[in-house]
Amino acid sequence: MDLDIFVVDAFTDEQFKGNSAAVVPLEGWISDTLMQKIAAENNLSETAFIVKNSNNSYHIRWFSPLTEIDFCGHATLATAFVLFHHLNVESEVEFTTNEVGSLTVKLQGNGKIEMNFPLQQPEPVLEAPTQILEGLSITPNKVLKNRQAYFAVYESQSEVEQVNYQSDILKQLAPLDVVVTAQGDEVDFVSRYFWPANGGDEDPVTGSIHTGLAPYWAQQLNKSRLKAFQASERGGQLNCDVDFASNRVTILGEGVLYLKGQIFV
């Protein structure tokens, strides 16, 4: 069986920046075991598999090298990029998912890709887990949590940039990951994302976690449109627009094709 594969650098307009994701279009679903093996062989933070429902509708699933993931923003952006630029889908696509409902993605005239996601607003925790306090080198001001991760909130961008983490300790928080965040110096907020339990140590750019970060910072800063930067080694830029009335957040980003090829399995 020969399968097409694309690799896209997401949330960037430069190759070797942002977060890389593989995209594998399928005629029909292959086994979960084979999809997991392909994702592990790719060894990228995410591999997205899609099956066409109709002309502008696709079912999407995401796999890290370790496990299937409920929701991945950067691989959704990468998949939309492939559909718009290489598979003749025009201007808008709807993704159906197993865990987070329907996701609408649009191609803007300026080339940016606009993704409409459900809010996943974090809530404060009464007592921070000891793994947060022991696994992060700087004690956060406060800790929140949503269905995806613990949120460690810091006083400054420099603390976010300087914090070190111990993967073996943070892994004990599974199935939840850890995001560290603070108000930004030149953007509205910054973050870093650690996910040793589900995919790797530090993720370069994590679209899904911004469905929780954006509403949190929208309330803190009293504004609905925010610019964000994920301060990983590769780095990534995101524009977020929060709509509390509809309980949705729009995240905008760009992508760059790195690779197009075939898998032989």
Short mmCIF file of C-alpha atoms in Angstrom, two decimals:
data_model
loop_
_atom_site.label_atom_id
_atom_site.label_comp_id
_atom_site.label_asym_id
_atom_site.label_seq_id
_atom_site.Cartn_x
_atom_site.Cartn_y
_atom_site.Cartn_z
CA MET A 1 0.00 0.00 0.00
CA ASP A 2 1.34 3.41 -1.02
CA LEU A 3 0.18 6.47 0.96
CA ASP A 4 0.83 10.11 0.18
CA ILE A 5 2.47 12.13 2.94
CA PHE A 6 3.03 15.86 3.37
CA VAL A 7 5.08 17.59 6.07
CA VAL A 8 4.17 21.20 6.84
CA ASP A 9 5.78 23.70 9.21
CA ALA A 10 2.74 25.24 10.95
CA PHE A 11 2.27 28.61 12.64
CA THR A 12 5.13 30.13 10.68
CA ASP A 13 5.90 31.60 7.26
CA GLU A 14 9.47 30.22 7.31
CA GLN A 15 10.76 26.69 6.88
CA PHE A 16 12.37 25.17 9.97
CA LYS A 17 10.28 27.38 12.28
CA GLY A 18 6.93 26.78 13.96
CA ASN A 19 5.80 23.19 14.51
CA SER A 20 6.09 20.42 11.93
CA ALA A 21 3.19 18.06 11.31
CA ALA A 22 2.75 15.21 8.87
CA VAL A 23 -0.50 14.89 6.93
CA VAL A 24 -1.58 11.54 5.47
CA PRO A 25 -4.73 11.55 3.27
CA LEU A 26 -6.48 8.17 3.18
CA GLU A 27 -9.11 6.65 0.88
CA GLY A 28 -10.52 4.83 3.92
CA TRP A 29 -9.41 4.21 7.48
CA ILE A 30 -6.47 1.91 8.07
CA SER A 31 -5.95 0.20 11.42
CA ASP A 32 -5.21 2.23 14.53
CA THR A 33 -2.10 0.10 15.01
CA LEU A 34 -0.73 1.04 11.59
CA MET A 35 -1.53 4.73 12.07
CA GLN A 36 0.32 4.68 15.38
CA LYS A 37 3.31 2.95 13.78
CA ILE A 38 3.41 5.55 11.00
CA ALA A 39 3.24 8.39 13.54
CA ALA A 40 6.05 6.83 15.55
CA GLU A 41 8.15 6.36 12.42
CA ASN A 42 7.55 9.99 11.40
CA ASN A 43 8.69 11.03 14.89
CA LEU A 44 7.05 14.45 14.59
CA SER A 45 4.94 15.92 17.36
CA GLU A 46 1.84 15.02 15.35
CA THR A 47 0.70 13.08 12.31
CA ALA A 48 -2.81 13.84 11.04
CA PHE A 49 -4.82 11.26 9.10
CA ILE A 50 -7.86 12.33 7.10
CA VAL A 51 -10.66 10.58 5.22
CA LYS A 52 -12.98 12.52 2.92
CA ASN A 53 -16.65 12.77 3.91
CA SER A 54 -17.73 15.07 1.06
CA ASN A 55 -16.20 17.79 -1.13
CA ASN A 56 -15.39 20.16 1.74
CA SER A 57 -15.67 17.83 4.73
CA TYR A 58 -13.07 15.46 6.17
CA HIS A 59 -12.82 13.29 9.25
CA ILE A 60 -9.51 13.97 11.01
CA ARG A 61 -7.55 12.04 13.63
CA TRP A 62 -4.23 12.99 15.24
CA PHE A 63 -1.43 10.73 16.50
CA SER A 64 1.71 11.68 18.41
CA PRO A 65 4.63 9.23 18.34
CA LEU A 66 3.21 7.74 21.55
CA THR A 67 -0.59 7.83 21.34
CA GLU A 68 -3.71 9.14 19.63
CA ILE A 69 -4.48 12.74 20.65
CA ASP A 70 -7.96 14.16 21.23
CA PHE A 71 -7.24 17.51 19.57
CA CYS A 72 -4.27 19.12 17.80
CA GLY A 73 -4.32 22.67 16.45
CA HIS A 74 -1.05 22.83 14.52
CA ALA A 75 -1.71 19.56 12.69
CA THR A 76 -5.20 20.83 11.82
CA LEU A 77 -3.61 23.94 10.33
CA ALA A 78 -1.10 21.76 8.44
CA THR A 79 -3.91 19.58 7.11
CA ALA A 80 -5.93 22.57 5.94
CA PHE A 81 -2.81 23.96 4.26
CA VAL A 82 -2.41 20.70 2.31
CA LEU A 83 -6.09 20.61 1.34
CA PHE A 84 -6.14 24.24 0.19
CA HIS A 85 -2.82 24.27 -1.66
CA HIS A 86 -2.35 20.68 -2.88
CA LEU A 87 -5.68 18.81 -2.90
CA ASN A 88 -7.97 21.33 -4.62
CA VAL A 89 -10.19 22.25 -1.68
CA GLU A 90 -11.38 25.84 -2.07
CA SER A 91 -11.51 28.43 0.70
CA GLU A 92 -13.25 26.44 3.49
CA VAL A 93 -13.18 22.96 4.99
CA GLU A 94 -15.03 21.29 7.86
CA PHE A 95 -13.27 18.69 9.97
CA THR A 96 -15.27 16.17 11.96
CA THR A 97 -13.52 14.74 15.01
CA ASN A 98 -14.00 12.00 17.57
CA GLU A 99 -13.67 14.19 20.66
CA VAL A 100 -14.09 17.94 20.00
CA GLY A 101 -16.96 18.17 17.54
CA SER A 102 -16.87 20.01 14.24
CA LEU A 103 -14.00 22.37 13.33
CA THR A 104 -14.35 24.93 10.54
CA VAL A 105 -11.20 26.17 8.82
CA LYS A 106 -11.05 28.95 6.21
CA LEU A 107 -8.36 30.24 3.87
CA GLN A 108 -8.14 34.02 3.97
CA GLY A 109 -7.20 36.17 1.00
CA ASN A 110 -3.87 37.04 2.61
CA GLY A 111 -2.91 33.37 2.83
CA LYS A 112 -3.53 33.01 6.57
CA ILE A 113 -5.56 30.04 7.72
CA GLU A 114 -8.41 30.75 10.15
CA MET A 115 -9.47 27.94 12.48
CA ASN A 116 -12.64 28.05 14.56
CA PHE A 117 -12.37 25.96 17.71
CA PRO A 118 -14.43 25.42 20.90
CA LEU A 119 -13.18 27.25 23.98
CA GLN A 120 -11.47 25.06 26.56
CA GLN A 121 -11.25 27.62 29.34
CA PRO A 122 -9.16 26.57 32.35
CA GLU A 123 -10.42 26.76 35.92
CA PRO A 124 -8.35 27.47 39.05
CA VAL A 125 -7.25 24.50 41.14
CA LEU A 126 -7.55 24.75 44.91
CA GLU A 127 -4.16 23.17 45.47
CA ALA A 128 -1.39 22.80 42.90
CA PRO A 129 -0.24 19.20 42.41
CA THR A 130 3.14 18.49 43.96
CA GLN A 131 4.37 17.42 40.51
CA ILE A 132 3.89 21.02 39.29
CA LEU A 133 5.83 22.45 42.20
CA GLU A 134 8.59 19.85 41.97
CA GLY A 135 8.69 19.47 38.20
CA LEU A 136 9.08 23.18 37.37
CA SER A 137 12.19 25.07 38.49
CA ILE A 138 10.25 28.30 39.18
CA THR A 139 7.13 28.30 41.37
CA PRO A 140 4.15 29.74 39.47
CA ASN A 141 1.87 32.47 40.83
CA LYS A 142 -1.19 30.29 40.28
CA VAL A 143 -2.27 27.04 38.66
CA LEU A 144 -5.35 26.31 36.57
CA LYS A 145 -6.56 23.26 34.67
CA ASN A 146 -8.69 22.28 31.69
CA ARG A 147 -9.34 18.93 29.99
CA GLN A 148 -5.93 19.08 28.27
CA ALA A 149 -3.36 20.49 30.69
CA TYR A 150 -2.37 22.25 33.87
CA PHE A 151 -1.71 25.99 33.38
CA ALA A 152 1.18 27.42 35.40
CA VAL A 153 0.88 31.22 35.34
CA TYR A 154 3.97 33.36 35.89
CA GLU A 155 4.70 37.00 36.61
CA SER A 156 6.82 37.71 33.52
CA GLN A 157 7.87 36.51 30.10
CA SER A 158 11.44 36.06 31.32
CA GLU A 159 10.27 33.50 33.90
CA VAL A 160 8.48 31.54 31.19
CA GLU A 161 11.62 31.60 29.05
CA GLN A 162 13.89 30.60 31.94
CA VAL A 163 11.84 27.88 33.61
CA ASN A 164 13.30 24.38 33.45
CA TYR A 165 11.25 21.21 33.76
CA GLN A 166 11.75 17.61 34.81
CA SER A 167 9.99 15.31 32.37
CA ASP A 168 9.95 12.30 34.67
CA ILE A 169 8.01 14.27 37.29
CA LEU A 170 5.60 16.05 34.90
CA LYS A 171 4.87 12.69 33.27
CA GLN A 172 3.17 11.65 36.50
CA LEU A 173 0.38 14.14 35.73
CA ALA A 174 -0.80 11.98 32.81
CA PRO A 175 -3.09 12.19 30.96
CA LEU A 176 -2.72 15.97 31.45
CA ASP A 177 0.17 18.03 30.08
CA VAL A 178 1.64 21.30 31.42
CA VAL A 179 1.65 24.78 29.87
CA VAL A 180 3.56 27.70 31.39
CA THR A 181 2.42 31.20 30.49
CA ALA A 182 2.74 34.92 31.28
CA GLN A 183 1.83 38.28 29.82
CA GLY A 184 4.20 39.07 26.97
CA ASP A 185 6.64 41.93 26.55
CA GLU A 186 5.83 42.58 22.88
CA VAL A 187 2.76 40.36 22.45
CA ASP A 188 -0.27 39.86 24.66
CA PHE A 189 0.91 36.56 26.14
CA VAL A 190 3.61 33.94 25.79
CA SER A 191 3.71 30.25 26.62
CA ARG A 192 5.69 27.03 26.54
CA TYR A 193 4.15 23.55 26.45
CA PHE A 194 5.51 20.36 28.03
CA TRP A 195 3.90 16.99 27.24
CA PRO A 196 6.15 14.09 28.26
CA ALA A 197 3.14 11.87 28.96
CA ASN A 198 1.61 12.19 25.50
CA GLY A 199 4.18 13.05 22.88
CA GLY A 200 7.53 14.50 23.87
CA ASP A 201 9.31 16.90 26.16
CA GLU A 202 8.56 20.39 24.79
CA ASP A 203 6.20 21.04 21.90
CA PRO A 204 7.37 23.81 19.49
CA VAL A 205 3.90 25.36 18.90
CA THR A 206 0.62 24.05 20.30
CA GLY A 207 -2.55 25.37 18.67
CA SER A 208 -4.95 23.38 20.84
CA ILE A 209 -3.72 24.83 24.14
CA HIS A 210 -4.52 28.33 22.88
CA THR A 211 -8.20 27.43 23.11
CA GLY A 212 -7.54 27.64 26.87
CA LEU A 213 -4.82 30.30 26.94
CA ALA A 214 -6.73 32.79 24.78
CA PRO A 215 -9.89 33.00 26.93
CA TYR A 216 -7.80 33.18 30.11
CA TRP A 217 -5.73 36.10 28.84
CA ALA A 218 -8.76 37.73 27.20
CA GLN A 219 -10.28 38.05 30.66
CA GLN A 220 -7.04 39.11 32.31
CA LEU A 221 -6.30 41.80 29.72
CA ASN A 222 -9.93 42.75 28.98
CA LYS A 223 -9.58 42.33 25.22
CA SER A 224 -10.88 39.74 22.76
CA ARG A 225 -8.20 39.91 20.07
CA LEU A 226 -4.78 38.78 21.18
CA LYS A 227 -1.34 38.15 19.75
CA ALA A 228 0.50 35.18 21.17
CA PHE A 229 3.99 33.74 20.93
CA GLN A 230 5.02 30.24 21.94
CA ALA A 231 8.58 30.69 23.19
CA SER A 232 10.08 27.35 22.19
CA GLU A 233 13.40 27.01 20.39
CA ARG A 234 11.62 27.08 17.00
CA GLY A 235 8.99 29.58 18.15
CA GLY A 236 5.55 30.25 16.70
CA GLN A 237 3.14 33.16 16.29
CA LEU A 238 -0.63 32.94 16.70
CA ASN A 239 -3.47 35.47 16.45
CA CYS A 240 -6.49 34.62 18.62
CA ASP A 241 -10.00 36.07 18.61
CA VAL A 242 -12.18 35.02 21.55
CA ASP A 243 -15.99 35.04 21.37
CA PHE A 244 -17.42 34.21 24.79
CA ALA A 245 -21.00 34.52 23.49
CA SER A 246 -20.56 31.58 21.13
CA ASN A 247 -18.00 29.82 23.35
CA ARG A 248 -15.58 29.71 20.42
CA VAL A 249 -12.09 30.96 19.63
CA THR A 250 -10.64 31.74 16.22
CA ILE A 251 -6.92 31.04 15.79
CA LEU A 252 -5.02 32.28 12.75
CA GLY A 253 -1.69 31.05 11.44
CA GLU A 254 0.32 30.23 8.36
CA GLY A 255 2.09 27.17 7.01
CA VAL A 256 5.03 26.25 4.78
CA LEU A 257 5.42 22.99 2.90
CA TYR A 258 8.61 21.10 3.75
CA LEU A 259 8.08 17.66 2.21
CA LYS A 260 5.81 15.75 -0.16
CA GLY A 261 6.35 12.03 -0.65
CA GLN A 262 5.02 8.52 -0.26
CA ILE A 263 4.85 5.93 2.48
CA PHE A 264 5.23 2.26 1.48
CA VAL A 265 3.48 -0.03 3.97
#
